[in-house]
Amino acid sequence: FNSVATKVQRNPSFETIKSDDISFFKDILGDKNVIHDDDRLLAANVDWMQKYKGSSKLLLLPRNTDEVSKILQYCNSRHLAVVPQGGNTGLVGGSVPVYDEIIVNLASMDKIISLDKVSGIITCEAGCILENLSSFLGNEGFIMPLDLGAKGSCQIGGNVSTNAGGLHFIRYGSLHGNILGLEVVLANGTILDMLTSLRKDNTGYDLKHLFIGSEGTLGIVTKVSLLTPPKLLSTNVAFLACKDFLSCQKLLLEAKRGLGEVISAFEFMDSHSMDMVLTHLEGVRNPFPPKLYNFYVLIETTGSDESYDRAKLEAFLLRYMEDGLISDGVLAQDMNQASSFWRIREGISEASMKMGAVYKYDLSLPVEKIYDIVQEMRTRLGHTAKVVGYGHLGDGNLHLNISATAYDDSVLAQIEPFVYEWTSSHRGSISAEHGLGLMKANKIHYSKSTETEVNPHKIPVTKVPQEIRLAVVASSKFLKSIT
Ligand code: FAD
Ligand code: 2HG
Ligand code: ZN
């Protein structure tokens, strides 16, 4: 196992756990919420990709904010390192310990506190699983503005902490716009109540935004208040084939113009992604003849008028099939077919791991440049690895996945720093939506200039407001100690 942690020094100023510490945690949390048996720790120590592995000896499951506060206050005073963990679906090595940090997982904090059925504002604990929130809201006539392939496991607190983007970003935008309030526990145990449910509030700095996307480096998110859109009744999904990337790009522009008020997803994938899914996942079927097309696009529309919305999408598809931008297309006839199209797109991550190892890059780039890096990488690597490109084209977000049989430093050296330098030279972002984590903690400079660089994992003391800064200095989160 080639753990990345072996390349990072353990900060010797952090203490190791003693039996008195265990007793303290058992006193406040109860025996069954203090986990130190090997089997259960195994899963919590390894990330979703099986790439990053820690060696924590302790997993804590607090049941409320007060317990989170007591844990952090204690760890801070004892100088014990902590890593907050949600559903452990993160893709950058941020959710697992680097060494022996205590894992604090909010899985037991999964209560829905309230839903205002007039405004659609939901308030819940941070350990709620995204899919559970979606089902709850669906029954009440609302939807989550966020949707992603990991919805069955990821927690809303993890989503907030990574500022997750996902499949409906093109329609509902970033969590910075949808989150109305947060409750957060700072590393010294202080509880920050920012849990307002107001659309508008210009009384001073809006501190909650510092925590959205801060990956657990500033504190643990314990409660979330979120604006949810009404559930609209008509959803249509079309799966399309295009001959080249330029056609996908032109189609995006036309879709924004022609379907603007109903579009809710515009995703693309190359034929290499399709082949990978077909090879490795059970029950997935290409709706088109094999090996005929180079690119595929998934367009979803969501609106309130069934016949109008469908007619509009049909007319759009017809027009661009005649015009040649679309080479072939299928419009889902029912929910099952729509899910089968989504399964192809959402299954790529899972399929990309099946060769044994995968290097994942999550880039924001100008749309017209997005596929150039995939082709350059493929030429660079030759037969060493399988390179696939797909992602949220509507948001200018490419997922570049490079699958190989094992993690290997010589393959890595061919990929990095090339991929970061290339992205930087096009003024892109080296992390569009997955965050920095351990993987990119030291790469932030490729996307931020020195004057604006506030690295959550290495916070310079002068650049954050005083209360936050004090907490950061006192923080016990281990990741930040990486230099
Ligand atoms: P974790 O993975 O457990 O943690 C992620 C980070 O947040 C860590 O740094 C952790 O320390 C911190 N953290 C977790 N909970 C808290 C908390 N309560 N307070 C403070 N810090 C916390 N991401 C996207 O943006 N878009 C996608 O479309 C997308 N699709 C995915 C599909 C698959 C199949 C998979 C496996 C992952 C995908 N991801 C995607 C990445 C990942 O799911 C998201 O980043 C997700 O938001 C992480 O949530 P989590 O609860 O699993 O957090
Ligand atoms: C997606 O859009 C996710 O499918 C995961 O963000 C991307 O696995 C990846 O690289
Ligand atoms: Zn994504």
Coordinates of C-alpha atoms and ligand atoms in Angstrom, one line a residue:
F1 CA 0.0 0.0 0.0
N2 CA 1.6 3.2 -1.2
S3 CA 0.3 5.6 1.5
V4 CA 0.8 9.2 0.7
A5 CA 1.2 9.8 4.4
T6 CA 4.7 8.3 4.3
K7 CA 5.8 11.4 2.5
V8 CA 4.5 13.7 5.1
Q9 CA 6.3 14.3 8.5
R10 CA 4.2 13.7 11.6
N11 CA 4.2 16.9 13.6
P12 CA 5.9 15.8 16.8
S13 CA 4.2 18.5 18.8
F14 CA 1.0 16.5 18.7
E15 CA 0.4 14.2 21.6
T16 CA -0.5 10.5 21.4
I17 CA -3.6 9.0 23.0
K18 CA -3.4 7.7 26.5
S19 CA -5.9 5.6 28.5
D20 CA -7.0 8.6 30.4
D21 CA -8.1 10.2 27.2
I22 CA -10.3 7.2 26.3
S23 CA -11.9 7.3 29.7
F24 CA -12.7 11.0 29.3
F25 CA -14.3 10.4 25.9
K26 CA -16.3 7.4 27.3
D27 CA -17.6 9.6 30.1
I28 CA -19.0 12.3 27.8
L29 CA -20.0 10.1 24.8
G30 CA -20.9 6.7 26.4
D31 CA -18.9 3.5 25.7
K32 CA -20.5 2.7 22.4
N33 CA -19.7 6.0 20.7
V34 CA -16.0 5.6 21.4
I35 CA -14.7 3.2 18.9
H36 CA -11.3 1.7 19.2
D37 CA -11.6 -1.8 17.8
D38 CA -9.6 -2.6 14.7
D39 CA -12.3 -3.7 12.3
R40 CA -14.4 -0.5 12.6
L41 CA -11.3 1.7 12.5
L42 CA -10.1 0.1 9.3
A43 CA -12.9 1.5 7.2
A44 CA -12.6 5.0 8.7
N45 CA -8.9 5.1 8.1
V46 CA -9.0 4.5 4.3
D47 CA -10.6 6.8 1.7
W48 CA -13.0 5.9 -1.0
M49 CA -10.3 5.5 -3.6
Q50 CA -8.2 3.2 -1.2
K51 CA -5.4 5.7 -1.9
Y52 CA -4.9 7.5 1.4
K53 CA -4.6 5.5 4.6
G54 CA -4.2 6.7 8.1
S55 CA -3.6 4.8 11.3
S56 CA -6.0 6.3 13.8
K57 CA -6.7 4.3 16.9
L58 CA -9.8 6.2 17.8
L59 CA -13.1 7.1 16.2
L60 CA -15.6 9.3 18.1
L61 CA -19.3 9.6 17.3
P62 CA -20.8 12.6 19.0
R63 CA -24.6 12.9 19.3
N64 CA -25.0 16.6 19.6
T65 CA -23.1 20.0 19.3
D66 CA -22.3 20.1 22.9
E67 CA -20.4 16.8 22.7
V68 CA -18.5 18.0 19.6
S69 CA -17.6 21.1 21.6
K70 CA -16.4 19.0 24.6
I71 CA -14.3 16.8 22.3
L72 CA -12.6 19.6 20.6
Q73 CA -12.0 21.6 23.7
Y74 CA -10.4 18.6 25.3
C75 CA -8.3 17.7 22.2
N76 CA -7.2 21.2 22.0
S77 CA -6.0 21.3 25.6
R78 CA -4.3 18.0 25.3
H79 CA -2.9 18.8 21.9
L80 CA -4.4 15.8 20.3
A81 CA -4.9 16.0 16.5
V82 CA -8.4 15.6 15.0
V83 CA -9.8 15.0 11.6
P84 CA -13.5 15.6 10.9
Q85 CA -15.1 13.0 8.8
G86 CA -18.5 12.8 7.0
G87 CA -19.4 10.1 4.6
N88 CA -15.8 9.6 3.7
T89 CA -16.5 10.0 0.0
G90 CA -14.0 12.8 -0.6
L91 CA -11.6 12.3 -3.5
V92 CA -8.6 14.3 -2.3
G93 CA -7.5 12.5 0.8
G94 CA -9.0 15.1 3.3
S95 CA -11.4 12.8 5.1
V96 CA -9.0 10.3 6.6
P97 CA -6.2 10.8 9.1
V98 CA -2.7 11.3 7.8
Y99 CA -1.3 9.6 10.8
D100 CA -3.0 8.9 14.1
E101 CA -5.5 11.8 14.4
I102 CA -8.7 11.1 16.2
I103 CA -11.5 10.7 13.7
V104 CA -14.7 12.7 14.6
N105 CA -17.6 11.5 12.5
L106 CA -21.0 13.1 12.7
A107 CA -23.0 10.1 11.5
S108 CA -25.1 10.1 14.7
M109 CA -26.1 13.7 14.2
D110 CA -28.6 13.1 11.5
K111 CA -31.8 14.8 12.6
I112 CA -33.9 17.1 10.4
I113 CA -34.7 20.1 12.7
S114 CA -37.3 22.0 10.7
L115 CA -38.7 22.7 7.2
D116 CA -40.4 25.9 6.5
K117 CA -42.9 24.8 3.9
V118 CA -43.6 28.3 2.7
S119 CA -40.0 29.3 1.9
G120 CA -38.5 25.8 1.5
I121 CA -35.8 26.5 4.1
I122 CA -34.6 23.3 5.8
T123 CA -32.5 23.2 8.9
C124 CA -30.8 19.9 9.9
E125 CA -27.8 18.4 11.6
A126 CA -24.6 18.1 9.6
G127 CA -24.5 14.3 9.7
C128 CA -27.7 14.0 7.5
I129 CA -27.0 11.9 4.4
L130 CA -27.7 13.8 1.2
E131 CA -30.0 11.2 -0.2
N132 CA -32.1 11.1 3.0
L133 CA -32.5 14.8 2.8
S134 CA -33.5 14.5 -0.9
S135 CA -36.1 11.9 -0.1
F136 CA -37.5 13.8 2.9
L137 CA -37.8 17.0 0.8
G138 CA -39.3 15.1 -2.2
N139 CA -42.2 14.1 0.0
E140 CA -42.7 17.6 1.0
G141 CA -42.6 19.1 -2.5
F142 CA -39.0 20.4 -2.5
I143 CA -35.7 19.2 -3.8
M144 CA -32.1 19.5 -2.7
P145 CA -30.2 22.1 -4.9
L146 CA -27.3 19.7 -4.8
D147 CA -27.0 16.2 -6.3
L148 CA -24.0 14.0 -6.7
G149 CA -23.0 10.4 -7.4
A150 CA -22.0 9.9 -3.7
K151 CA -25.4 11.0 -2.4
G152 CA -26.1 7.6 -0.7
S153 CA -23.1 8.1 1.7
C154 CA -22.0 11.7 1.8
Q155 CA -23.2 14.0 4.6
I156 CA -24.5 17.5 4.2
G157 CA -21.7 18.7 6.6
G158 CA -19.2 17.1 4.2
N159 CA -20.9 18.7 1.3
V160 CA -20.7 22.1 2.9
S161 CA -17.1 21.6 4.0
T162 CA -16.0 20.7 0.5
N163 CA -18.4 23.2 -1.2
A164 CA -19.5 20.3 -3.4
G165 CA -20.7 21.2 -6.9
G166 CA -22.3 18.2 -8.5
L167 CA -24.7 17.5 -11.3
H168 CA -27.2 20.4 -10.9
F169 CA -24.8 23.2 -10.4
I170 CA -25.6 24.7 -13.8
R171 CA -29.2 25.3 -12.5
Y172 CA -29.0 25.9 -8.8
G173 CA -25.4 27.3 -8.4
S174 CA -22.9 27.0 -5.6
L175 CA -23.6 26.1 -1.9
H176 CA -22.3 29.6 -1.2
G177 CA -25.6 30.8 -2.6
N178 CA -27.9 28.1 -1.1
I179 CA -26.6 27.8 2.4
L180 CA -28.3 30.4 4.6
G181 CA -26.8 29.5 8.0
L182 CA -24.4 27.3 9.8
E183 CA -23.5 26.2 13.3
V184 CA -19.9 25.4 13.7
V185 CA -17.6 24.3 16.5
L186 CA -14.2 25.9 16.4
A187 CA -11.1 23.9 17.2
N188 CA -11.0 25.3 20.8
G189 CA -14.6 24.2 21.4
T190 CA -16.3 27.5 20.9
I191 CA -19.7 27.2 19.3
L192 CA -20.4 29.7 16.5
D193 CA -24.1 30.2 16.0
M194 CA -24.5 31.5 12.5
L195 CA -27.7 29.4 12.0
T196 CA -29.9 32.1 10.6
S197 CA -32.5 31.2 8.0
L198 CA -32.7 34.6 6.3
R199 CA -32.4 35.2 2.6
K200 CA -31.0 38.7 3.2
D201 CA -28.8 39.8 6.0
N202 CA -26.1 42.5 5.5
T203 CA -25.1 43.0 9.1
G204 CA -21.4 42.9 8.7
Y205 CA -19.1 40.1 7.6
D206 CA -20.8 36.9 6.4
L207 CA -18.6 34.6 8.4
K208 CA -20.3 31.4 7.3
H209 CA -18.7 31.6 3.9
L210 CA -15.3 31.0 5.4
F211 CA -16.5 27.6 6.5
I212 CA -18.1 26.6 3.1
G213 CA -15.3 24.8 1.3
S214 CA -12.8 25.1 4.2
E215 CA -12.5 21.2 4.4
G216 CA -12.7 21.0 8.2
T217 CA -9.6 23.2 8.7
L218 CA -11.5 25.9 10.6
G219 CA -13.9 23.9 12.6
I220 CA -16.6 21.2 12.6
V221 CA -19.9 22.1 10.9
T222 CA -22.7 20.8 13.2
K223 CA -25.9 22.3 11.8
V224 CA -26.9 23.6 8.4
S225 CA -29.7 25.8 7.1
L226 CA -30.4 25.6 3.4
L227 CA -32.7 27.1 0.8
T228 CA -34.3 24.4 -1.2
P229 CA -36.1 24.9 -4.6
P230 CA -39.7 23.6 -5.2
K231 CA -40.0 20.2 -6.8
L232 CA -41.1 20.7 -10.4
L233 CA -43.1 18.1 -12.1
S234 CA -41.6 17.6 -15.5
T235 CA -38.1 16.2 -15.9
N236 CA -36.7 15.1 -19.2
V237 CA -33.3 13.5 -19.9
A238 CA -31.7 13.2 -23.3
F239 CA -28.6 11.1 -24.0
L240 CA -26.8 12.4 -27.1
A241 CA -23.8 11.4 -29.3
C242 CA -21.5 14.0 -30.9
K243 CA -18.7 13.5 -33.4
D244 CA -16.2 15.8 -31.8
F245 CA -15.6 18.0 -28.8
L246 CA -16.3 21.2 -30.7
S247 CA -19.8 20.0 -31.3
C248 CA -20.3 19.4 -27.6
Q249 CA -19.0 22.9 -26.9
K250 CA -21.3 24.5 -29.5
L251 CA -24.2 22.5 -28.3
L252 CA -23.7 23.8 -24.8
L253 CA -24.0 27.4 -26.0
E254 CA -27.1 26.6 -28.0
A255 CA -28.6 24.7 -25.0
K256 CA -28.0 27.7 -22.7
R257 CA -29.7 29.9 -25.3
G258 CA -32.5 27.6 -26.4
L259 CA -33.3 25.7 -23.1
G260 CA -32.1 28.4 -20.7
E261 CA -35.2 28.4 -18.4
V262 CA -35.5 24.6 -18.1
I263 CA -32.0 23.2 -18.3
S264 CA -30.9 21.4 -15.1
A265 CA -27.8 19.5 -16.2
F266 CA -25.4 19.5 -19.1
E267 CA -22.8 16.7 -18.7
F268 CA -20.3 15.3 -21.2
M269 CA -18.1 12.2 -21.4
D270 CA -15.7 10.9 -24.0
S271 CA -15.9 7.4 -25.7
H272 CA -13.1 6.2 -23.4
S273 CA -15.3 6.9 -20.4
M274 CA -18.1 5.0 -22.0
D275 CA -15.9 2.0 -22.7
M276 CA -14.7 2.0 -19.2
V277 CA -18.2 2.0 -17.8
L278 CA -19.3 -0.7 -20.2
T279 CA -16.3 -2.9 -19.4
H280 CA -16.4 -2.6 -15.6
L281 CA -20.0 -2.1 -14.5
E282 CA -22.8 -4.6 -14.5
G283 CA -26.0 -3.8 -16.3
V284 CA -24.9 -0.7 -18.1
R285 CA -25.9 -0.4 -21.7
N286 CA -24.8 2.1 -24.4
P287 CA -28.0 3.3 -26.1
F288 CA -26.0 3.7 -29.4
P289 CA -24.1 1.3 -31.6
P290 CA -20.7 0.4 -30.1
K291 CA -17.6 2.4 -31.0
L292 CA -19.3 4.8 -33.4
Y293 CA -19.2 8.1 -31.5
N294 CA -16.4 10.0 -29.8
F295 CA -18.4 12.0 -27.3
Y296 CA -21.6 11.8 -25.4
V297 CA -23.7 14.6 -23.8
L298 CA -26.4 14.2 -21.2
I299 CA -29.0 17.0 -21.1
E300 CA -31.6 17.2 -18.4
T301 CA -34.4 19.7 -18.3
T302 CA -36.7 20.4 -15.3
G303 CA -39.8 22.6 -15.5
S304 CA -43.4 22.9 -14.6
D305 CA -45.2 22.2 -17.8
E306 CA -45.0 18.6 -19.0
S307 CA -46.1 19.0 -22.6
Y308 CA -44.4 22.4 -23.2
D309 CA -41.1 21.3 -21.7
R310 CA -41.0 18.1 -23.6
A311 CA -42.0 19.7 -26.9
K312 CA -39.3 22.3 -26.4
L313 CA -36.6 19.7 -25.8
E314 CA -37.8 17.6 -28.8
A315 CA -37.7 20.7 -31.0
F316 CA -34.2 21.5 -29.8
L317 CA -32.9 18.0 -30.4
L318 CA -34.5 17.9 -33.9
R319 CA -33.0 21.2 -34.9
Y320 CA -29.4 20.3 -33.8
M321 CA -29.6 16.8 -35.3
E322 CA -30.5 18.3 -38.6
D323 CA -27.8 20.8 -38.2
G324 CA -25.2 18.0 -37.4
L325 CA -24.2 19.2 -33.9
I326 CA -25.9 16.1 -32.5
S327 CA -25.0 12.9 -34.4
D328 CA -27.6 10.7 -32.6
G329 CA -29.8 11.0 -29.6
V330 CA -32.3 9.3 -27.4
L331 CA -34.9 11.0 -25.2
A332 CA -35.8 9.0 -22.1
Q333 CA -39.3 7.6 -22.4
D334 CA -39.7 7.0 -18.6
M335 CA -38.0 7.3 -15.3
N336 CA -36.2 4.0 -15.7
Q337 CA -34.6 5.0 -18.9
A338 CA -33.7 8.4 -17.5
S339 CA -32.0 6.6 -14.5
S340 CA -30.1 4.3 -16.9
F341 CA -28.7 7.3 -18.7
W342 CA -27.6 8.9 -15.4
R343 CA -26.1 5.6 -14.3
I344 CA -23.7 5.7 -17.3
R345 CA -22.5 9.2 -16.3
E346 CA -22.5 8.7 -12.5
G347 CA -20.8 5.3 -12.8
I348 CA -17.6 6.6 -14.3
S349 CA -15.9 7.2 -10.9
E350 CA -16.6 3.7 -9.8
A351 CA -15.5 2.2 -13.1
S352 CA -12.3 4.2 -13.1
M353 CA -11.1 2.4 -10.0
K354 CA -11.5 -1.1 -11.3
M355 CA -8.0 -1.3 -13.0
G356 CA -6.5 -1.0 -9.5
A357 CA -5.4 2.6 -9.1
V358 CA -6.7 6.0 -10.3
Y359 CA -5.2 9.5 -10.5
K360 CA -8.0 12.0 -10.4
Y361 CA -7.9 15.6 -11.5
D362 CA -10.8 18.0 -11.1
L363 CA -10.1 21.1 -13.2
S364 CA -11.9 24.3 -14.0
L365 CA -10.9 25.5 -17.5
P366 CA -12.2 27.7 -20.3
V367 CA -14.7 25.4 -22.0
E368 CA -12.9 25.6 -25.4
K369 CA -9.7 24.3 -23.8
I370 CA -11.2 21.5 -21.7
Y371 CA -10.5 18.6 -23.9
D372 CA -7.0 19.7 -25.0
I373 CA -5.5 18.6 -21.7
V374 CA -7.1 15.1 -22.0
Q375 CA -5.6 14.6 -25.4
E376 CA -2.2 15.9 -24.3
M377 CA -2.2 13.6 -21.3
R378 CA -3.1 10.6 -23.5
T379 CA -0.2 11.3 -25.8
R380 CA 2.1 11.8 -22.9
L381 CA 1.2 8.6 -21.2
G382 CA 0.9 6.3 -24.2
H383 CA -0.1 2.8 -23.1
T384 CA 1.0 3.2 -19.5
A385 CA -2.5 4.2 -18.3
K386 CA -6.0 4.7 -19.5
V387 CA -7.0 8.4 -19.7
V388 CA -10.6 9.5 -19.7
G389 CA -12.3 12.9 -19.8
Y390 CA -15.8 13.8 -18.6
G391 CA -17.6 16.2 -16.3
H392 CA -19.8 19.1 -15.8
L393 CA -19.3 20.8 -19.2
G394 CA -22.0 23.4 -18.4
D395 CA -19.8 24.6 -15.5
G396 CA -16.5 24.4 -17.3
N397 CA -15.4 21.6 -15.0
L398 CA -13.4 18.7 -16.4
H399 CA -12.8 15.4 -14.6
L400 CA -9.6 13.9 -15.9
N401 CA -9.2 10.4 -14.6
I402 CA -6.1 8.3 -15.2
S403 CA -6.4 4.6 -14.4
A404 CA -3.5 2.3 -14.0
T405 CA -2.9 -1.1 -12.4
A406 CA -1.1 0.3 -9.4
Y407 CA 0.0 3.7 -7.9
D408 CA 3.4 4.3 -9.2
D409 CA 5.8 7.3 -8.7
S410 CA 7.1 7.2 -12.3
V411 CA 3.5 7.5 -13.7
L412 CA 2.8 10.3 -11.2
A413 CA 6.0 12.1 -12.4
Q414 CA 4.7 12.1 -15.9
I415 CA 1.4 13.6 -14.8
E416 CA 2.4 16.1 -12.2
P417 CA 3.4 18.9 -12.2
F418 CA 2.5 19.0 -15.9
V419 CA -1.3 18.9 -15.3
Y420 CA -1.0 21.7 -12.7
E421 CA 1.3 23.9 -14.8
W422 CA -1.0 23.4 -17.8
T423 CA -4.1 24.4 -15.8
S424 CA -2.3 27.4 -14.3
S425 CA -1.1 28.6 -17.7
H426 CA -4.8 28.7 -18.8
R427 CA -5.8 30.5 -15.6
G428 CA -7.8 27.5 -14.5
S429 CA -8.4 26.0 -11.1
I430 CA -6.7 22.8 -10.0
S431 CA -9.7 22.0 -7.9
A432 CA -13.0 22.9 -9.3
E433 CA -15.2 21.1 -6.7
H434 CA -13.4 18.4 -4.8
G435 CA -11.1 20.6 -2.6
L436 CA -7.4 20.5 -1.8
G437 CA -7.2 17.7 0.8
L438 CA -3.9 16.1 1.4
M439 CA -3.5 15.6 -2.4
K440 CA -3.3 19.3 -3.2
A441 CA -2.5 21.0 0.1
N442 CA 0.8 22.2 -1.3
K443 CA -0.4 22.9 -4.9
I444 CA -2.7 25.9 -4.2
H445 CA -0.2 28.3 -5.7
Y446 CA -1.1 27.0 -9.1
S447 CA -4.5 28.6 -8.8
K448 CA -3.9 31.6 -6.4
S449 CA -1.5 34.4 -6.6
T450 CA 0.8 34.9 -3.7
E451 CA -1.1 38.0 -2.6
T452 CA -4.4 36.2 -2.5
E453 CA -3.3 32.8 -1.4
V454 CA -4.9 31.7 1.9
N455 CA -4.1 28.1 2.2
P456 CA -6.5 26.4 4.6
H457 CA -3.8 23.9 5.3
K458 CA -1.2 26.5 6.1
I459 CA -3.0 29.6 7.2
P460 CA -0.9 32.8 7.4
V461 CA -2.0 34.5 10.6
T462 CA -2.7 37.9 9.1
K463 CA -5.3 37.0 6.5
V464 CA -8.3 35.9 8.5
P465 CA -10.5 37.7 11.0
Q466 CA -9.4 37.7 14.6
E467 CA -11.8 35.2 16.1
I468 CA -11.2 32.7 13.3
R469 CA -7.5 33.2 13.4
L470 CA -7.3 32.5 17.2
A471 CA -9.2 29.2 16.6
V472 CA -6.9 28.3 13.7
V473 CA -3.8 28.9 15.7
A474 CA -5.3 26.8 18.5
S475 CA -6.6 24.2 16.0
S476 CA -5.7 20.6 16.4
K477 CA -6.4 19.5 12.9
F478 CA -3.4 17.7 11.7
L479 CA -3.7 18.4 8.0
K480 CA -2.8 22.1 8.6
S481 CA 0.6 21.1 10.0
I482 CA 1.8 20.0 6.6
T483 CA 4.5 22.3 5.4
Ligands
FAD1 P1 -15.9 13.4 3.7 O1 -15.3 12.8 2.5 O2 -16.0 12.6 4.9 O3 -15.0 14.7 4.0 C1 -14.6 15.6 3.1 C2 -13.9 16.8 3.7 O4 -14.8 17.5 4.6 C3 -12.7 16.4 4.7 O5 -11.7 17.4 4.6 C4 -13.3 16.4 6.0 O6 -12.4 16.6 7.0 C5 -14.3 17.5 5.9 N1 -15.6 17.3 6.7 C6 -16.5 16.3 6.6 N2 -17.5 16.6 7.4 C7 -17.3 17.7 8.1 C8 -18.0 18.5 9.1 N3 -19.2 18.1 9.5 N4 -17.4 19.6 9.5 C9 -16.2 20.0 9.0 N5 -15.5 19.3 8.1 C10 -16.0 18.2 7.6 N6 -17.9 16.1 -5.3 C11 -18.5 17.1 -6.0 O7 -18.2 18.3 -5.7 N7 -19.3 16.9 -7.1 C12 -19.6 15.7 -7.5 O8 -20.3 15.5 -8.5 C13 -19.1 14.6 -6.8 N8 -19.4 13.3 -7.1 C14 -18.8 12.3 -6.5 C15 -19.2 11.0 -6.9 C16 -18.6 9.9 -6.3 C17 -19.0 8.5 -6.7 C18 -17.7 10.1 -5.2 C19 -17.1 8.9 -4.4 C20 -17.4 11.4 -4.7 C21 -18.0 12.5 -5.4 N9 -17.7 13.8 -5.0 C22 -18.2 14.8 -5.7 C23 -16.7 14.0 -3.9 C24 -17.4 13.9 -2.5 O9 -18.5 13.1 -2.5 C25 -17.8 15.3 -2.0 O10 -16.7 16.0 -1.8 C26 -18.7 15.3 -0.7 O11 -19.1 16.6 -0.5 C27 -17.9 14.8 0.5 O12 -18.8 14.6 1.5 P2 -18.6 13.6 2.7 O13 -19.6 13.7 3.7 O14 -18.3 12.2 2.2 O15 -17.2 14.2 3.3
2HG2 C1 -18.4 13.4 -10.7 O1 -18.7 14.4 -11.3 C2 -17.6 13.5 -9.5 O2 -18.7 12.3 -11.2 C3 -16.4 12.5 -9.4 O3 -17.2 14.8 -9.2 C4 -15.3 12.8 -10.4 O4 -14.3 10.7 -9.8 C5 -14.2 11.8 -10.3 O5 -13.1 12.2 -10.7
ZN3 ZN -18.0 16.2 -10.5

